[in-house]
Short mmCIF file of C-alpha atoms in Angstrom, two decimals:
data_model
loop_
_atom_site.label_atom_id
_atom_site.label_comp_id
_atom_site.label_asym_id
_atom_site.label_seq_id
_atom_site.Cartn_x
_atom_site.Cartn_y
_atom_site.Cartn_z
CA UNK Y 1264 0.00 0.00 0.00
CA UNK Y 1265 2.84 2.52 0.54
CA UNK Y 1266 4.01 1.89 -3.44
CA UNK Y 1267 2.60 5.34 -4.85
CA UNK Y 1268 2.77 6.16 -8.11
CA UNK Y 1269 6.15 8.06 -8.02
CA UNK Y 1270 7.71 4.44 -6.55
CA UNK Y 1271 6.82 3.00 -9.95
CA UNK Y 1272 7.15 5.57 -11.88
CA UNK Y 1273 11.01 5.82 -11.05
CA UNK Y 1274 11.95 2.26 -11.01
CA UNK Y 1275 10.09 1.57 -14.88
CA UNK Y 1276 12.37 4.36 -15.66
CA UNK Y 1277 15.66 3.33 -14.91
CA UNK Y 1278 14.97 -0.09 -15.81
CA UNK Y 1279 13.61 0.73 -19.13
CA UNK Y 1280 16.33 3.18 -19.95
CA UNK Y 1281 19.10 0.12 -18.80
CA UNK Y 1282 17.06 -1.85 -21.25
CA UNK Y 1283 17.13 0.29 -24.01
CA UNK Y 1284 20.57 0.68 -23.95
CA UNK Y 1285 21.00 -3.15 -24.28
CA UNK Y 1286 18.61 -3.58 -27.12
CA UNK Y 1287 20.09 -0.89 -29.13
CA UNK Y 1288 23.14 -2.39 -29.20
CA UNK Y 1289 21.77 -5.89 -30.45
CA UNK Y 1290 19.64 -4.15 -32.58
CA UNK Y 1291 23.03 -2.74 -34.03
CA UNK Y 1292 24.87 -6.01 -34.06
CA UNK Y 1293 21.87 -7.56 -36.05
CA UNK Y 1294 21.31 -4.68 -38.78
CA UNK Y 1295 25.51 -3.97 -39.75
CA UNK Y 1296 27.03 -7.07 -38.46
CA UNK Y 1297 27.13 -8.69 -42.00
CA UNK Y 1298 29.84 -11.43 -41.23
CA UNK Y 1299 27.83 -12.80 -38.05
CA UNK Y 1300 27.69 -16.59 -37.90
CA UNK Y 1301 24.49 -18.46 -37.89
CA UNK Y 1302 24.79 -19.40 -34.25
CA UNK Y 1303 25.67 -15.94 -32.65
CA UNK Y 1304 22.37 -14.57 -35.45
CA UNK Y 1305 20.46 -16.93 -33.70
CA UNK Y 1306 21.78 -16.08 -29.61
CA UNK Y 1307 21.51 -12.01 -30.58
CA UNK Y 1308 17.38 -12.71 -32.42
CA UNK Y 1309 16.60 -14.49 -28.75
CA UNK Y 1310 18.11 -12.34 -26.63
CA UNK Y 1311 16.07 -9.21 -29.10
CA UNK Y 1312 12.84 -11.80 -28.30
CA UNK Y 1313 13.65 -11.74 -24.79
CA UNK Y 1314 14.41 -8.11 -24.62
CA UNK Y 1315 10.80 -7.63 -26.02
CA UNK Y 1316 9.12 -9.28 -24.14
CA UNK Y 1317 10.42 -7.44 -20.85
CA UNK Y 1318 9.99 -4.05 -22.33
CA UNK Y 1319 6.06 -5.11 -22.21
CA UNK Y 1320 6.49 -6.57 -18.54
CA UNK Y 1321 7.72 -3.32 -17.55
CA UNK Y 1322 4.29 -2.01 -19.16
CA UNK Y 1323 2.50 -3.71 -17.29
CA UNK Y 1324 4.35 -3.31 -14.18
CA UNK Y 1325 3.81 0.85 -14.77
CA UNK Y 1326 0.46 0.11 -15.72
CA UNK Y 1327 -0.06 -1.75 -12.04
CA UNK Y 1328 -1.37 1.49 -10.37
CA UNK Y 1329 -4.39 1.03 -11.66
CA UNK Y 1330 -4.71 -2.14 -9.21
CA UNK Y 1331 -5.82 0.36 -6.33
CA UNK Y 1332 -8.62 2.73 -6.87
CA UNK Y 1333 -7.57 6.58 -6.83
CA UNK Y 1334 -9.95 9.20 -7.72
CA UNK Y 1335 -7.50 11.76 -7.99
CA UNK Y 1336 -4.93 10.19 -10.43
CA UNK Y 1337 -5.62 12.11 -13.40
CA UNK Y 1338 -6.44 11.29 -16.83
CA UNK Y 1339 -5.98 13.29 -20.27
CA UNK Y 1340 -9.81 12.90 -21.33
CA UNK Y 1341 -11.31 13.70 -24.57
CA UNK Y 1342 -13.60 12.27 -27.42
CA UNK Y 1343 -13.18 8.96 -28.83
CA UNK Y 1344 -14.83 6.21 -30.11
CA UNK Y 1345 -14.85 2.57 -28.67
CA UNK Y 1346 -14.66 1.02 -32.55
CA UNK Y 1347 -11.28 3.12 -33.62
CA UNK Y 1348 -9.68 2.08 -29.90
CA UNK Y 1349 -10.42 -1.68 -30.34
CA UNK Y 1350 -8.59 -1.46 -34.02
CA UNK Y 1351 -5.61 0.34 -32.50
CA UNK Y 1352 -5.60 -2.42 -30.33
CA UNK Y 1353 -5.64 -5.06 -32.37
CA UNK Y 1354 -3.37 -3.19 -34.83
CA UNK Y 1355 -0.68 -3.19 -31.54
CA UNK Y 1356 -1.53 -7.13 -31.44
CA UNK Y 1357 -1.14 -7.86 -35.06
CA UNK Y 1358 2.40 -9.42 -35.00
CA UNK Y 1359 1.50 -11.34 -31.42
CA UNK Y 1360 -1.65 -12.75 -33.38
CA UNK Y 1361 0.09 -13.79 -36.48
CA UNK Y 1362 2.74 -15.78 -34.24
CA UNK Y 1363 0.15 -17.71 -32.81
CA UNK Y 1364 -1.81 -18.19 -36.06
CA UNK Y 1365 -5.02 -16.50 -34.41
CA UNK Y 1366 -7.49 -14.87 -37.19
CA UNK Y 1367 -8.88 -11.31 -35.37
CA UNK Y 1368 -12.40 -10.29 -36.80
CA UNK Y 1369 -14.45 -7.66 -36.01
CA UNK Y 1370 -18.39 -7.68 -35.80
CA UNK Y 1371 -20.62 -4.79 -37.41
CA UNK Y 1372 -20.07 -1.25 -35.27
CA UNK Y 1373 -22.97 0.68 -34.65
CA UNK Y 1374 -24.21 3.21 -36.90
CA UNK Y 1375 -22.86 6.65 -36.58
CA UNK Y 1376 -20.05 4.60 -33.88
CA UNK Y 1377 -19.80 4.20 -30.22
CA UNK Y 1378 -18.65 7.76 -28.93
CA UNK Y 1379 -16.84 8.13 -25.73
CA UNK Y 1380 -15.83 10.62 -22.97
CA UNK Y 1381 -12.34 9.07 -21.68
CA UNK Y 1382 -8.57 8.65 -21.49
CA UNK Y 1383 -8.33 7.62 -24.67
CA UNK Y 1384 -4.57 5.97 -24.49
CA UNK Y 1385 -5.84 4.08 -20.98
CA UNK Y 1386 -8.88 2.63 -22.59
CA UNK Y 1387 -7.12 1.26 -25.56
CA UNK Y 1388 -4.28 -0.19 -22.95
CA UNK Y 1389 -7.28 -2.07 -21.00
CA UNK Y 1390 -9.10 -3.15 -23.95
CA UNK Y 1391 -5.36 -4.45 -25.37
CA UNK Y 1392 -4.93 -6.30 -22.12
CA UNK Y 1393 -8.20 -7.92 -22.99
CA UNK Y 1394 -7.36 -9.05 -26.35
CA UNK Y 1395 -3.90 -9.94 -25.74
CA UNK Y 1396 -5.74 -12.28 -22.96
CA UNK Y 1397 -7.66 -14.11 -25.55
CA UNK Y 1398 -4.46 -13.89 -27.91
CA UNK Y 1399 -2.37 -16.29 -25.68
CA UNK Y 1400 -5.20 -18.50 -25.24
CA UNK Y 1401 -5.97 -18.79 -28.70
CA UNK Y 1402 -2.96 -20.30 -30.61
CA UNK Y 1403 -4.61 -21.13 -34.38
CA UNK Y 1404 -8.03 -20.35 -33.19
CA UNK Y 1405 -10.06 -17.39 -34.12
CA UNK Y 1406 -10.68 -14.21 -31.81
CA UNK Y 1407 -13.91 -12.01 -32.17
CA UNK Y 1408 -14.29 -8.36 -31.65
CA UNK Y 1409 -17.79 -6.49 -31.30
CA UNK Y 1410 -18.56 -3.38 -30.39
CA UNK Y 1411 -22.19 -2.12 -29.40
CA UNK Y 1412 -24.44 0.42 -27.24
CA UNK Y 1413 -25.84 -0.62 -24.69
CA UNK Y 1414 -28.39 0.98 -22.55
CA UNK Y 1415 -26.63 4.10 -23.75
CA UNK Y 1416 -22.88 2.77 -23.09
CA UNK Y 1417 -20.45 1.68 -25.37
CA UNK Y 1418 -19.03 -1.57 -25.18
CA UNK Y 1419 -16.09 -4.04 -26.43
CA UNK Y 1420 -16.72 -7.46 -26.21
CA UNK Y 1421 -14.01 -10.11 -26.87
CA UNK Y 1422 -14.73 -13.44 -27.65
CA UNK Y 1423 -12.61 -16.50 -27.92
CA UNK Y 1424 -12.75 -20.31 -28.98
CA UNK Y 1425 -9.75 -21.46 -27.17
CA UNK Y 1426 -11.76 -23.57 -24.52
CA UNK Y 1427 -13.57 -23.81 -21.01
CA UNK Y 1428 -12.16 -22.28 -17.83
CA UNK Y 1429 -12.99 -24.17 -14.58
CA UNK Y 1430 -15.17 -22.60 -12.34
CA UNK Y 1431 -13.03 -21.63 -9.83
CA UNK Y 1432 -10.22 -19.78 -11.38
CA UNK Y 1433 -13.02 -18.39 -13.72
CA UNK Y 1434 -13.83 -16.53 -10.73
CA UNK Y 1435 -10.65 -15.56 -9.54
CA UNK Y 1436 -10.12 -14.56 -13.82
CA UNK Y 1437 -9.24 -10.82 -12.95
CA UNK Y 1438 -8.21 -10.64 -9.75
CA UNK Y 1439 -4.06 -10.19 -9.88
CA UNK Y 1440 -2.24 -12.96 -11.11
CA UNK Y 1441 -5.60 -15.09 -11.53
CA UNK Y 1442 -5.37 -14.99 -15.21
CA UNK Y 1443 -2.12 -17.47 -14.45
CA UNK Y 1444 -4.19 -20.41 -14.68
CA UNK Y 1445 -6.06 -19.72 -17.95
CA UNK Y 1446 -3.39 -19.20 -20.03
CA UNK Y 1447 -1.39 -22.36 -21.60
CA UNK Y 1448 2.29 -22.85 -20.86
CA UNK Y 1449 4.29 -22.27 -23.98
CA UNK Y 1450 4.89 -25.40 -25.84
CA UNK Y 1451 8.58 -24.27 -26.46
CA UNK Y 1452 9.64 -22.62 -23.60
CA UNK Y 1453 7.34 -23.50 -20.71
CA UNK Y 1454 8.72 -21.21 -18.30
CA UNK Y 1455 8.75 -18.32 -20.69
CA UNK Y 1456 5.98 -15.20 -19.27
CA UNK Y 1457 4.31 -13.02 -21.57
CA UNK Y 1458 3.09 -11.52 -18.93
CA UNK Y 1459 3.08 -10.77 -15.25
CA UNK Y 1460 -0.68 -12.08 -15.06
CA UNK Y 1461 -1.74 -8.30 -14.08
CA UNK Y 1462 -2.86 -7.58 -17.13
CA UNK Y 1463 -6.57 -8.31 -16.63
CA UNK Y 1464 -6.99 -6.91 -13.18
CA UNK Y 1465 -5.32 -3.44 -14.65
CA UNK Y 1466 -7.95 -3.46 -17.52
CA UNK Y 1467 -10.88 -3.83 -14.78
CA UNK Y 1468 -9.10 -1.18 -12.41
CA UNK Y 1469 -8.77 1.26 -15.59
CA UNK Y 1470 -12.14 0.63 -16.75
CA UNK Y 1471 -13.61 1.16 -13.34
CA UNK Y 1472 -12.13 4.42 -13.04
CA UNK Y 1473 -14.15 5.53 -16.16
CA UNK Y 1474 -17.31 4.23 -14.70
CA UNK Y 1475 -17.14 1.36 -16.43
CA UNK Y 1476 -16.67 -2.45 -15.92
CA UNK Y 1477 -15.49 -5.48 -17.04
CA UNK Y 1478 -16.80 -8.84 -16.70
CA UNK Y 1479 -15.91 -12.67 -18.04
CA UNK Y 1480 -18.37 -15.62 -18.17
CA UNK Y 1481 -18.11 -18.69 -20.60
CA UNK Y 1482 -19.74 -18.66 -23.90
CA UNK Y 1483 -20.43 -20.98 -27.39
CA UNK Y 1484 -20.14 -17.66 -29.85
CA UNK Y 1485 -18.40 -18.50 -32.74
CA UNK Y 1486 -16.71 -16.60 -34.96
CA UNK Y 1487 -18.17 -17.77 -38.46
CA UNK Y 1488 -21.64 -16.39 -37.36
CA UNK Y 1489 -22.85 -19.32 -35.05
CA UNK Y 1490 -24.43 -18.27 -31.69
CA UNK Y 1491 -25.75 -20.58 -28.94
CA UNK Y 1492 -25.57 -19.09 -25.31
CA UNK Y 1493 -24.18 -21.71 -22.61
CA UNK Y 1494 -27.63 -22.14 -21.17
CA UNK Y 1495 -28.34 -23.77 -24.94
CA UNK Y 1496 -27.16 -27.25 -23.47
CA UNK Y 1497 -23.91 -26.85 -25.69
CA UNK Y 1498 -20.52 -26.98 -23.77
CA UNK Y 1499 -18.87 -23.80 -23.64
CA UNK Y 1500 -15.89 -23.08 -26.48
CA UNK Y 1501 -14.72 -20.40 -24.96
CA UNK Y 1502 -14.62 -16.82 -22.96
CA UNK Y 1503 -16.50 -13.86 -23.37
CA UNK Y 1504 -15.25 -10.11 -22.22
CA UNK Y 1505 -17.60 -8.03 -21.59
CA UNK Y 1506 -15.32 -4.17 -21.15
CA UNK Y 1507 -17.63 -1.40 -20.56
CA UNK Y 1508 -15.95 1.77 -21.11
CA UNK Y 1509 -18.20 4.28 -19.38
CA UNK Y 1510 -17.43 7.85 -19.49
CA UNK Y 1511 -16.08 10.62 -17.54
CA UNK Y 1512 -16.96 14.19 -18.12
CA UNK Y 1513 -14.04 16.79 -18.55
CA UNK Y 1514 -13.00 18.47 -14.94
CA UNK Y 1515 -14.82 15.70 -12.87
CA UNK Y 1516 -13.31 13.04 -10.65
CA UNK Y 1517 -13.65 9.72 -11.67
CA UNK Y 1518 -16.65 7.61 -9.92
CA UNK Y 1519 -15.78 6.08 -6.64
CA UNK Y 1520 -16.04 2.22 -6.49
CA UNK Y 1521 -18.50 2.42 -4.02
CA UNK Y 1522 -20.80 4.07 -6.74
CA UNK Y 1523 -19.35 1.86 -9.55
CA UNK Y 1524 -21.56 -0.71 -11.15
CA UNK Y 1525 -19.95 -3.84 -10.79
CA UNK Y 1526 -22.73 -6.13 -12.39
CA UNK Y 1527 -21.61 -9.79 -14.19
CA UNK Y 1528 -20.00 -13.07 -13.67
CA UNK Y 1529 -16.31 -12.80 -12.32
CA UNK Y 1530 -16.39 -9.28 -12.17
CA UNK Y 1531 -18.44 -9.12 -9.13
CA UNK Y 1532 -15.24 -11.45 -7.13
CA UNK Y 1533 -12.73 -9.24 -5.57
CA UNK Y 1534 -11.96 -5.47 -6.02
CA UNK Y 1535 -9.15 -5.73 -7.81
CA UNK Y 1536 -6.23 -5.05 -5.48
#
């Protein structure tokens, strides 16, 4: 509790600047090196993979003050609209998506779009978090986005083939490090994180600070167009997010999460740190 936001601030700094520094200079060995053998090619592309992989764990380590509620961190709000920040998300997610073979499509946006009053950046970072989620679950399955009104909100929903989720840890799904248990180990390098399993707990935390939500429950969608709900009889294929992005008005404080909707399956376990 006595980690502010300075306390992170600082230490992603220096570690990303330390990090930088190395990466440049195997980005340099790659690019001009011309006479590099095939095995020190191969030690310098894993050690760029590696390098990669920790610049977005030190993401989502700065991104980890949005585990504890604070209605006076501030936010840069303006206009946006939910459809545009769910492609810039996916568009960040492209080359993790190809890797794993998974197929993003995206569902018919409402007419005249789904305007919102928000951080714009933050929103796209918790609906990323989302995807990227459903993304390592997913290898050479497809991945649905949709995004709708609804009862005069706009909302992202992410839907995924890549399986049932047990009951319990569906519940414990965004609380910190509960996503853990969902996601498959890596069939190459088992020990290998993609991330710090924070990711979904931030998204919640960011989304409930713009009066939004976000909740997880099982589901049979299907990307080709089929839809039968759970209570159908049909076993579950996958997950469905549900992110609502709410709004915040320019010059007001954030809702507190004592006057937060909650509302929906996992989301209504835990307050997120």
């Amino acid at each position: 509790m006595w980690m502010d936001d300075e306390f992170f601030a600082r230490v992603g700094h220096d570690l990303r600047g330390e990090l930088a520094t190395m990466l440049a200079g195997v980005h340099y060995l790659l690019r001009y090196q011309k006479d590099l053998g095939a095995a020190p090619r191969d030690m310098l592309e894993r050690v760029r993979g590696a390098g990669e992989r920790l610049k977005r764990l030190l993401d989502e380590f700065d991104n980890s003050i949005w585990l504890r509620a604070d209605a006076s961190r501030p936010m840069a709000i303006a206009s946006c609209d939910a459809g545009e920040l769910a492609r810039r998300a996916a568009g960040h997610l492209e080359e993790a998506a190809t890797a794993r073979g998974v197929r993003i499509s995206f569902d018919a946006e409402p007419d005249g779009g789904a305007p919102v009053e928000g951080d714009p950046e933050l929103l796209r970072v918790a609906i990323e978090y989302v995807l990227g989620f459903a993304i390592l679950r997913s290898r050479d399955r497809p991945v649905q986005i949709r995004v709708s009104i609804s009862g005069g909100e706009a909302v992202v929903t992410v839907i995924d083939e890549a399986g049932p989720v047990a009951p319990e840890p569906l519940a414990r799904l965004l609380d910190p490090f509960g996503e853990r248990a969902a996601i498959p180990a890596d069939p190459v390098a088992p020990r290998r994180r993609e991330r710090l399993g924070l990711g979904l707990a931030i998204a919640r935390g960011i989304l409930g600070a713009h009066g939004g939500g976000l909740t997880v429950e099982p589901s049979s969608e299907r990307a080709d167009g089929s839809s039968t709900e759970p209570a159908s009889g049909l076993s579950p294929t996958g997950l469905r997010f549900s992110c609502s992005l709410g709004g915040v008005q320019r010059g007001a404080p954030p809702s507190s999460p004592e006057t937060r909707g909650r509302g929906g399956a996992a989301s209504a376990s835990g307050d997120g740190g």
